[in-house]
PDB file of C-alpha atoms in Angstrom:
ATOM      1  CA  MET A 150     -50.892  30.412 171.914  1.00 49.00           C
ATOM      2  CA  SER A 151     -48.533  29.846 169.183  1.00 71.00           C
ATOM      3  CA  GLU A 152     -50.167  26.578 167.889  1.00 92.00           C
ATOM      4  CA  PRO A 153     -51.982  27.336 164.853  1.00 96.00           C
ATOM      5  CA  ILE A 154     -55.533  26.891 163.973  1.00 97.00           C
ATOM      6  CA  LYS A 155     -56.373  24.194 161.913  1.00 98.00           C
ATOM      7  CA  ILE A 156     -58.953  24.422 158.699  1.00 98.00           C
ATOM      8  CA  ASP A 157     -60.023  22.220 157.044  1.00 98.00           C
ATOM      9  CA  ILE A 158     -61.816  23.029 153.406  1.00 98.00           C
ATOM     10  CA  TRP A 159     -64.220  21.010 151.885  1.00 98.00           C
ATOM     11  CA  SER A 160     -64.265  22.404 147.706  1.00 98.00           C
ATOM     12  CA  ASP A 161     -64.265  21.505 144.559  1.00 98.00           C
ATOM     13  CA  ILE A 162     -62.261  22.733 141.683  1.00 98.00           C
ATOM     14  CA  ALA A 163     -65.034  23.260 139.381  1.00 97.00           C
ATOM     15  CA  CYS A 164     -67.167  25.258 142.361  1.00 98.00           C
ATOM     16  CA  PRO A 165     -66.995  29.244 141.562  1.00 98.00           C
ATOM     17  CA  TRP A 166     -68.124  29.804 145.003  1.00 98.00           C
ATOM     18  CA  CYS A 167     -64.943  27.650 146.295  1.00 98.00           C
ATOM     19  CA  TYR A 168     -62.335  29.900 144.716  1.00 98.00           C
ATOM     20  CA  ILE A 169     -64.364  33.343 146.057  1.00 98.00           C
ATOM     21  CA  GLY A 170     -64.566  31.594 149.490  1.00 98.00           C
ATOM     22  CA  LYS A 171     -61.091  31.067 149.580  1.00 98.00           C
ATOM     23  CA  ARG A 172     -60.010  34.660 148.473  1.00 98.00           C
ATOM     24  CA  ARG A 173     -62.515  35.708 151.248  1.00 98.00           C
ATOM     25  CA  PHE A 174     -61.170  33.767 153.639  1.00 98.00           C
ATOM     26  CA  GLU A 175     -57.794  34.815 152.858  1.00 98.00           C
ATOM     27  CA  GLY A 176     -58.842  37.932 153.556  1.00 98.00           C
ATOM     28  CA  GLY A 177     -60.226  36.860 157.157  1.00 98.00           C
ATOM     29  CA  SER A 178     -57.177  35.021 157.982  1.00 98.00           C
ATOM     30  CA  THR A 179     -55.121  38.330 157.230  1.00 98.00           C
ATOM     31  CA  LEU A 180     -57.350  40.153 159.434  1.00 98.00           C
ATOM     32  CA  PHE A 181     -56.860  37.751 162.288  1.00 98.00           C
ATOM     33  CA  ALA A 182     -53.197  37.252 161.892  1.00 97.00           C
ATOM     34  CA  GLU A 183     -52.773  40.782 162.066  1.00 96.00           C
ATOM     35  CA  ALA A 184     -54.151  41.023 165.749  1.00 94.00           C
ATOM     36  CA  GLY A 185     -51.037  39.649 166.134  1.00 94.00           C
ATOM     37  CA  ASP A 186     -49.831  37.212 169.327  1.00 92.00           C
ATOM     38  CA  GLY A 187     -48.658  34.616 167.171  1.00 93.00           C
ATOM     39  CA  ARG A 188     -52.332  34.076 165.596  1.00 95.00           C
ATOM     40  CA  ALA A 189     -52.008  31.652 162.172  1.00 96.00           C
ATOM     41  CA  VAL A 190     -54.031  29.054 160.752  1.00 98.00           C
ATOM     42  CA  GLU A 191     -52.875  26.196 159.039  1.00 98.00           C
ATOM     43  CA  VAL A 192     -55.280  25.030 156.128  1.00 98.00           C
ATOM     44  CA  GLU A 193     -55.935  21.823 154.516  1.00 98.00           C
ATOM     45  CA  TYR A 194     -57.857  21.174 151.275  1.00 98.00           C
ATOM     46  CA  HIS A 195     -60.452  18.160 151.216  1.00 98.00           C
ATOM     47  CA  SER A 196     -62.351  16.511 148.211  1.00 98.00           C
ATOM     48  CA  PHE A 197     -65.619  17.484 147.440  1.00 98.00           C
ATOM     49  CA  GLU A 198     -66.899  16.093 143.889  1.00 98.00           C
ATOM     50  CA  LEU A 199     -70.456  18.625 142.469  1.00 96.00           C
ATOM     51  CA  SER A 200     -70.889  16.424 139.483  1.00 94.00           C
ATOM     52  CA  PRO A 201     -69.030  13.026 139.644  1.00 96.00           C
ATOM     53  CA  ASP A 202     -71.201  11.778 136.600  1.00 95.00           C
ATOM     54  CA  THR A 203     -69.505  15.086 134.374  1.00 95.00           C
ATOM     55  CA  PRO A 204     -67.294  13.286 131.831  1.00 96.00           C
ATOM     56  CA  VAL A 205     -63.987  14.131 131.296  1.00 97.00           C
ATOM     57  CA  ASP A 206     -64.225  15.835 127.569  1.00 95.00           C
ATOM     58  CA  PHE A 207     -68.097  17.048 128.731  1.00 95.00           C
ATOM     59  CA  ASP A 208     -68.800  18.653 124.758  1.00 93.00           C
ATOM     60  CA  GLY A 209     -70.515  22.097 125.580  1.00 93.00           C
ATOM     61  CA  THR A 210     -70.334  24.783 127.078  1.00 94.00           C
ATOM     62  CA  GLU A 211     -70.555  26.116 131.415  1.00 94.00           C
ATOM     63  CA  VAL A 212     -74.063  27.205 130.067  1.00 95.00           C
ATOM     64  CA  ASP A 213     -74.569  24.276 128.598  1.00 94.00           C
ATOM     65  CA  PHE A 214     -73.900  21.702 131.222  1.00 94.00           C
ATOM     66  CA  LEU A 215     -75.651  24.507 134.054  1.00 93.00           C
ATOM     67  CA  ALA A 216     -78.704  24.471 131.753  1.00 94.00           C
ATOM     68  CA  GLY A 217     -79.076  20.686 131.511  1.00 91.00           C
ATOM     69  CA  HIS A 218     -77.771  20.250 135.075  1.00 85.00           C
ATOM     70  CA  LYS A 219     -80.009  22.381 136.682  1.00 86.00           C
ATOM     71  CA  GLY A 220     -82.722  22.076 134.215  1.00 92.00           C
ATOM     72  CA  ILE A 221     -83.023  25.843 133.903  1.00 92.00           C
ATOM     73  CA  PRO A 222     -83.288  28.386 130.482  1.00 96.00           C
ATOM     74  CA  ALA A 223     -80.000  29.674 129.334  1.00 95.00           C
ATOM     75  CA  GLU A 224     -80.884  32.691 129.593  1.00 96.00           C
ATOM     76  CA  GLN A 225     -81.352  32.681 133.403  1.00 96.00           C
ATOM     77  CA  VAL A 226     -77.905  30.532 133.329  1.00 96.00           C
ATOM     78  CA  HIS A 227     -76.367  33.788 131.859  1.00 97.00           C
ATOM     79  CA  GLN A 228     -77.345  35.717 134.571  1.00 97.00           C
ATOM     80  CA  MET A 229     -76.781  33.550 137.077  1.00 97.00           C
ATOM     81  CA  LEU A 230     -72.808  33.630 135.669  1.00 97.00           C
ATOM     82  CA  ASP A 231     -73.113  37.313 134.952  1.00 98.00           C
ATOM     83  CA  ARG A 232     -73.801  37.578 138.585  1.00 98.00           C
ATOM     84  CA  VAL A 233     -70.863  35.280 140.096  1.00 98.00           C
ATOM     85  CA  THR A 234     -68.589  36.945 137.978  1.00 98.00           C
ATOM     86  CA  GLY A 235     -69.251  40.567 139.083  1.00 98.00           C
ATOM     87  CA  ILE A 236     -68.813  39.098 143.070  1.00 98.00           C
ATOM     88  CA  ALA A 237     -65.801  37.372 141.732  1.00 98.00           C
ATOM     89  CA  SER A 238     -64.491  40.749 140.345  1.00 98.00           C
ATOM     90  CA  SER A 239     -64.898  42.183 143.822  1.00 98.00           C
ATOM     91  CA  VAL A 240     -62.600  39.519 145.513  1.00 98.00           C
ATOM     92  CA  GLY A 241     -59.723  40.211 142.776  1.00 98.00           C
ATOM     93  CA  LEU A 242     -60.653  37.405 140.416  1.00 98.00           C
ATOM     94  CA  ASP A 243     -61.099  37.527 136.533  1.00 98.00           C
ATOM     95  CA  TYR A 244     -63.936  34.787 136.012  1.00 98.00           C
ATOM     96  CA  ASP A 245     -64.097  33.711 132.054  1.00 98.00           C
ATOM     97  CA  PHE A 246     -66.967  31.498 131.968  1.00 97.00           C
ATOM     98  CA  GLY A 247     -66.301  31.713 128.417  1.00 96.00           C
ATOM     99  CA  SER A 248     -63.492  29.796 128.001  1.00 97.00           C
ATOM    100  CA  LEU A 249     -63.984  27.427 130.940  1.00 97.00           C
ATOM    101  CA  GLN A 250     -63.617  23.623 129.861  1.00 97.00           C
ATOM    102  CA  HIS A 251     -66.002  21.761 132.046  1.00 95.00           C
ATOM    103  CA  THR A 252     -64.717  18.764 133.301  1.00 97.00           C
ATOM    104  CA  ASN A 253     -64.601  15.490 135.687  1.00 97.00           C
ATOM    105  CA  THR A 254     -62.501  16.832 138.758  1.00 98.00           C
ATOM    106  CA  VAL A 255     -61.608  13.313 140.557  1.00 98.00           C
ATOM    107  CA  LYS A 256     -58.069  13.549 138.648  1.00 98.00           C
ATOM    108  CA  ALA A 257     -57.691  16.981 140.091  1.00 98.00           C
ATOM    109  CA  HIS A 258     -58.672  15.795 143.575  1.00 99.00           C
ATOM    110  CA  GLU A 259     -56.168  12.797 143.540  1.00 98.00           C
ATOM    111  CA  LEU A 260     -53.483  15.618 142.437  1.00 99.00           C
ATOM    112  CA  LEU A 261     -54.304  17.773 145.783  1.00 99.00           C
ATOM    113  CA  HIS A 262     -53.492  14.179 147.999  1.00 99.00           C
ATOM    114  CA  PHE A 263     -50.202  13.952 145.990  1.00 99.00           C
ATOM    115  CA  ALA A 264     -49.636  17.354 146.698  1.00 99.00           C
ATOM    116  CA  LYS A 265     -50.317  17.557 150.282  1.00 98.00           C
ATOM    117  CA  ALA A 266     -47.971  14.491 150.509  1.00 98.00           C
ATOM    118  CA  ASN A 267     -45.458  16.506 148.672  1.00 98.00           C
ATOM    119  CA  GLY A 268     -45.681  19.948 151.030  1.00 98.00           C
ATOM    120  CA  LYS A 269     -47.188  22.161 147.730  1.00 98.00           C
ATOM    121  CA  GLN A 270     -51.187  21.434 148.604  1.00 98.00           C
ATOM    122  CA  LEU A 271     -51.860  25.075 149.045  1.00 98.00           C
ATOM    123  CA  GLU A 272     -50.010  26.348 145.420  1.00 98.00           C
ATOM    124  CA  LEU A 273     -51.672  23.652 143.629  1.00 98.00           C
ATOM    125  CA  ALA A 274     -55.218  24.348 144.907  1.00 98.00           C
ATOM    126  CA  GLU A 275     -54.857  28.041 143.503  1.00 98.00           C
ATOM    127  CA  ARG A 276     -53.147  26.913 140.385  1.00 98.00           C
ATOM    128  CA  LEU A 277     -55.640  24.784 139.632  1.00 99.00           C
ATOM    129  CA  PHE A 278     -58.695  27.221 140.120  1.00 99.00           C
ATOM    130  CA  ARG A 279     -57.037  29.950 138.265  1.00 98.00           C
ATOM    131  CA  ALA A 280     -56.198  27.475 135.344  1.00 98.00           C
ATOM    132  CA  TYR A 281     -59.825  26.430 135.237  1.00 98.00           C
ATOM    133  CA  PHE A 282     -61.665  29.809 136.035  1.00 98.00           C
ATOM    134  CA  VAL A 283     -59.390  32.291 134.949  1.00 98.00           C
ATOM    135  CA  GLU A 284     -57.453  31.090 131.678  1.00 98.00           C
ATOM    136  CA  GLY A 285     -59.844  28.161 130.377  1.00 98.00           C
ATOM    137  CA  GLY A 286     -57.408  25.542 131.016  1.00 98.00           C
ATOM    138  CA  HIS A 287     -58.406  21.735 131.176  1.00 98.00           C
ATOM    139  CA  VAL A 288     -58.245  20.313 134.885  1.00 98.00           C
ATOM    140  CA  GLY A 289     -59.571  16.868 134.133  1.00 98.00           C
ATOM    141  CA  ARG A 290     -56.548  15.127 131.703  1.00 98.00           C
ATOM    142  CA  VAL A 291     -53.572  13.741 133.514  1.00 98.00           C
ATOM    143  CA  ASP A 292     -51.537  15.550 131.405  1.00 98.00           C
ATOM    144  CA  ASP A 293     -52.610  18.757 131.740  1.00 98.00           C
ATOM    145  CA  LEU A 294     -52.909  18.410 135.035  1.00 98.00           C
ATOM    146  CA  ALA A 295     -49.452  17.210 135.256  1.00 98.00           C
ATOM    147  CA  ASP A 296     -48.347  20.302 133.530  1.00 98.00           C
ATOM    148  CA  LEU A 297     -49.907  22.299 136.473  1.00 98.00           C
ATOM    149  CA  ALA A 298     -48.169  20.495 139.146  1.00 98.00           C
ATOM    150  CA  ALA A 299     -45.159  20.634 137.632  1.00 98.00           C
ATOM    151  CA  GLU A 300     -45.346  24.704 137.226  1.00 98.00           C
ATOM    152  CA  VAL A 301     -45.979  24.885 141.176  1.00 98.00           C
ATOM    153  CA  GLY A 302     -42.463  22.575 141.584  1.00 98.00           C
ATOM    154  CA  LEU A 303     -44.361  19.494 141.567  1.00 98.00           C
ATOM    155  CA  ASP A 304     -42.303  16.501 139.826  1.00 98.00           C
ATOM    156  CA  ARG A 305     -43.876  15.958 136.885  1.00 98.00           C
ATOM    157  CA  ASP A 306     -43.574  12.310 136.452  1.00 98.00           C
ATOM    158  CA  ALA A 307     -44.212  11.310 139.818  1.00 98.00           C
ATOM    159  CA  ALA A 308     -47.366  13.616 139.455  1.00 98.00           C
ATOM    160  CA  VAL A 309     -48.417  11.570 136.451  1.00 98.00           C
ATOM    161  CA  GLU A 310     -47.961   8.379 137.709  1.00 98.00           C
ATOM    162  CA  ALA A 311     -49.779   8.998 141.227  1.00 98.00           C
ATOM    163  CA  MET A 312     -52.635   9.779 138.783  1.00 98.00           C
ATOM    164  CA  GLU A 313     -52.565   7.069 136.315  1.00 98.00           C
ATOM    165  CA  SER A 314     -51.928   4.367 139.348  1.00 98.00           C
ATOM    166  CA  GLY A 315     -55.340   5.752 141.179  1.00 98.00           C
ATOM    167  CA  GLU A 316     -52.470   6.055 144.395  1.00 98.00           C
ATOM    168  CA  TYR A 317     -54.682   8.732 146.203  1.00 98.00           C
ATOM    169  CA  LEU A 318     -58.484   7.766 145.011  1.00 98.00           C
ATOM    170  CA  ALA A 319     -58.571   6.315 148.458  1.00 98.00           C
ATOM    171  CA  ALA A 320     -57.719   9.690 150.128  1.00 98.00           C
ATOM    172  CA  VAL A 321     -60.341  11.224 147.890  1.00 98.00           C
ATOM    173  CA  ARG A 322     -63.015   8.521 148.914  1.00 98.00           C
ATOM    174  CA  ASP A 323     -62.015   9.232 152.090  1.00 98.00           C
ATOM    175  CA  ASP A 324     -62.226  13.118 152.205  1.00 98.00           C
ATOM    176  CA  GLN A 325     -65.898  12.278 150.605  1.00 98.00           C
ATOM    177  CA  ARG A 326     -67.113   9.834 153.274  1.00 98.00           C
ATOM    178  CA  THR A 327     -65.879  12.477 156.129  1.00 98.00           C
ATOM    179  CA  ALA A 328     -68.155  15.150 154.322  1.00 98.00           C
ATOM    180  CA  ALA A 329     -71.197  13.039 154.485  1.00 97.00           C
ATOM    181  CA  GLU A 330     -70.453  12.039 157.654  1.00 97.00           C
ATOM    182  CA  PHE A 331     -70.392  15.873 158.918  1.00 95.00           C
ATOM    183  CA  GLY A 332     -73.511  16.650 156.802  1.00 96.00           C
ATOM    184  CA  ILE A 333     -71.830  18.759 153.995  1.00 97.00           C
ATOM    185  CA  ASN A 334     -73.889  18.626 151.075  1.00 95.00           C
ATOM    186  CA  GLY A 335     -72.506  21.817 149.383  1.00 96.00           C
ATOM    187  CA  VAL A 336     -68.967  23.706 149.152  1.00 98.00           C
ATOM    188  CA  PRO A 337     -67.065  25.957 150.026  1.00 98.00           C
ATOM    189  CA  PHE A 338     -67.966  24.448 153.520  1.00 98.00           C
ATOM    190  CA  PHE A 339     -64.594  25.477 156.277  1.00 98.00           C
ATOM    191  CA  VAL A 340     -64.558  23.191 159.849  1.00 98.00           C
ATOM    192  CA  ILE A 341     -62.499  25.536 162.105  1.00 98.00           C
ATOM    193  CA  ASP A 342     -60.238  23.990 164.617  1.00 96.00           C
ATOM    194  CA  GLY A 343     -62.293  20.413 164.300  1.00 95.00           C
ATOM    195  CA  ARG A 344     -65.201  22.267 166.218  1.00 92.00           C
ATOM    196  CA  TYR A 345     -67.048  24.806 164.181  1.00 95.00           C
ATOM    197  CA  GLY A 346     -68.576  24.505 160.562  1.00 97.00           C
ATOM    198  CA  VAL A 347     -68.756  27.537 158.160  1.00 97.00           C
ATOM    199  CA  SER A 348     -70.802  26.821 155.012  1.00 98.00           C
ATOM    200  CA  GLY A 349     -70.601  28.818 151.957  1.00 98.00           C
ATOM    201  CA  ALA A 350     -68.050  31.761 150.431  1.00 98.00           C
ATOM    202  CA  GLN A 351     -68.764  34.113 153.471  1.00 98.00           C
ATOM    203  CA  GLU A 352     -67.509  37.776 154.206  1.00 98.00           C
ATOM    204  CA  SER A 353     -63.994  37.725 155.066  1.00 98.00           C
ATOM    205  CA  ALA A 354     -65.014  39.592 158.255  1.00 98.00           C
ATOM    206  CA  THR A 355     -67.238  36.461 159.527  1.00 98.00           C
ATOM    207  CA  PHE A 356     -64.219  34.389 158.936  1.00 98.00           C
ATOM    208  CA  ALA A 357     -61.849  36.429 160.961  1.00 98.00           C
ATOM    209  CA  GLN A 358     -64.657  36.787 163.927  1.00 97.00           C
ATOM    210  CA  ALA A 359     -65.080  32.764 163.680  1.00 97.00           C
ATOM    211  CA  LEU A 360     -60.998  32.615 164.000  1.00 97.00           C
ATOM    212  CA  GLU A 361     -61.008  35.225 166.712  1.00 97.00           C
ATOM    213  CA  GLN A 362     -63.532  33.398 168.678  1.00 96.00           C
ATOM    214  CA  VAL A 363     -61.897  29.951 168.549  1.00 96.00           C
ATOM    215  CA  TRP A 364     -58.269  32.489 169.618  1.00 95.00           C
ATOM    216  CA  THR A 365     -60.415  33.680 172.509  1.00 94.00           C
ATOM    217  CA  GLU A 366     -61.768  30.348 173.569  1.00 93.00           C
ATOM    218  CA  ARG A 367     -58.137  28.514 173.317  1.00 89.00           C
ATOM    219  CA  ALA A 368     -56.895  31.435 175.566  1.00 84.00           C
ATOM    220  CA  ALA A 369     -59.475  31.197 178.669  1.00 87.00           C
ATOM    221  CA  ALA A 370     -59.060  27.435 178.345  1.00 82.00           C
ATOM    222  CA  ASP A 371     -55.475  27.368 178.421  1.00 70.00           C
ATOM    223  CA  GLU A 372     -55.808  30.289 181.788  1.00 73.00           C
ATOM    224  CA  SER A 373     -58.240  27.625 183.555  1.00 72.00           C
ATOM    225  CA  ALA A 374     -55.642  25.148 182.783  1.00 69.00           C
ATOM    226  CA  THR A 375     -52.932  27.032 184.262  1.00 70.00           C
ATOM    227  CA  ALA A 376     -55.166  28.134 187.294  1.00 66.00           C
ATOM    228  CA  GLU A 377     -56.071  24.418 188.035  1.00 69.00           C
ATOM    229  CA  ALA A 378     -52.590  23.295 187.697  1.00 70.00           C
ATOM    230  CA  ARG A 379     -51.480  26.146 190.538  1.00 70.00           C
ATOM    231  CA  ALA A 380     -53.866  25.381 192.988  1.00 63.00           C
TER     232      ALA A 380
END
């Protein structure tokens, strides 16, 4: 029963709900772990691009992008962003949409795969989200991304080489194909223990309950296997 529950998360760095969902999931996994008996989770991030046709250097604000992308008035976009900012604040995130630099995120996804190969994916995911939504950093250009990689302890030169060579682009595309096979058309999307899907930035308690359900089912399966072995 000590094996962690595997959590596969499809997300995009440019998705405000993904960062909120990350915080809420972390709250839920903490609640789950606090119940003891070796409860733990193992998290892996997977690539999903919300707007793959976005240029690396988008000429305009986040309001401009969303108004054009969704075809809604700028005033309505402002109201949407104000609402999201308030929800982000409730989980300790200080979103700054005014300074956000909208960009293409494919290189960020490639870098996340590079980070996974080097044992730093979770640290990099957090750093990229914070740079994008809180600090107004650019997460689409290789040099800027390499700086962020170095901040979490990754080799900067190796990160640049990985992104410029496209070494991990196939891994990004594999994630996207798997998402399509699973029917995932929005993020964040959480796959728990390879069996249960949770869509959206659910409340922490919801995540904790889902994890506890999987843990209980595992315990029941282990007890049944033990009983059969003794019979």
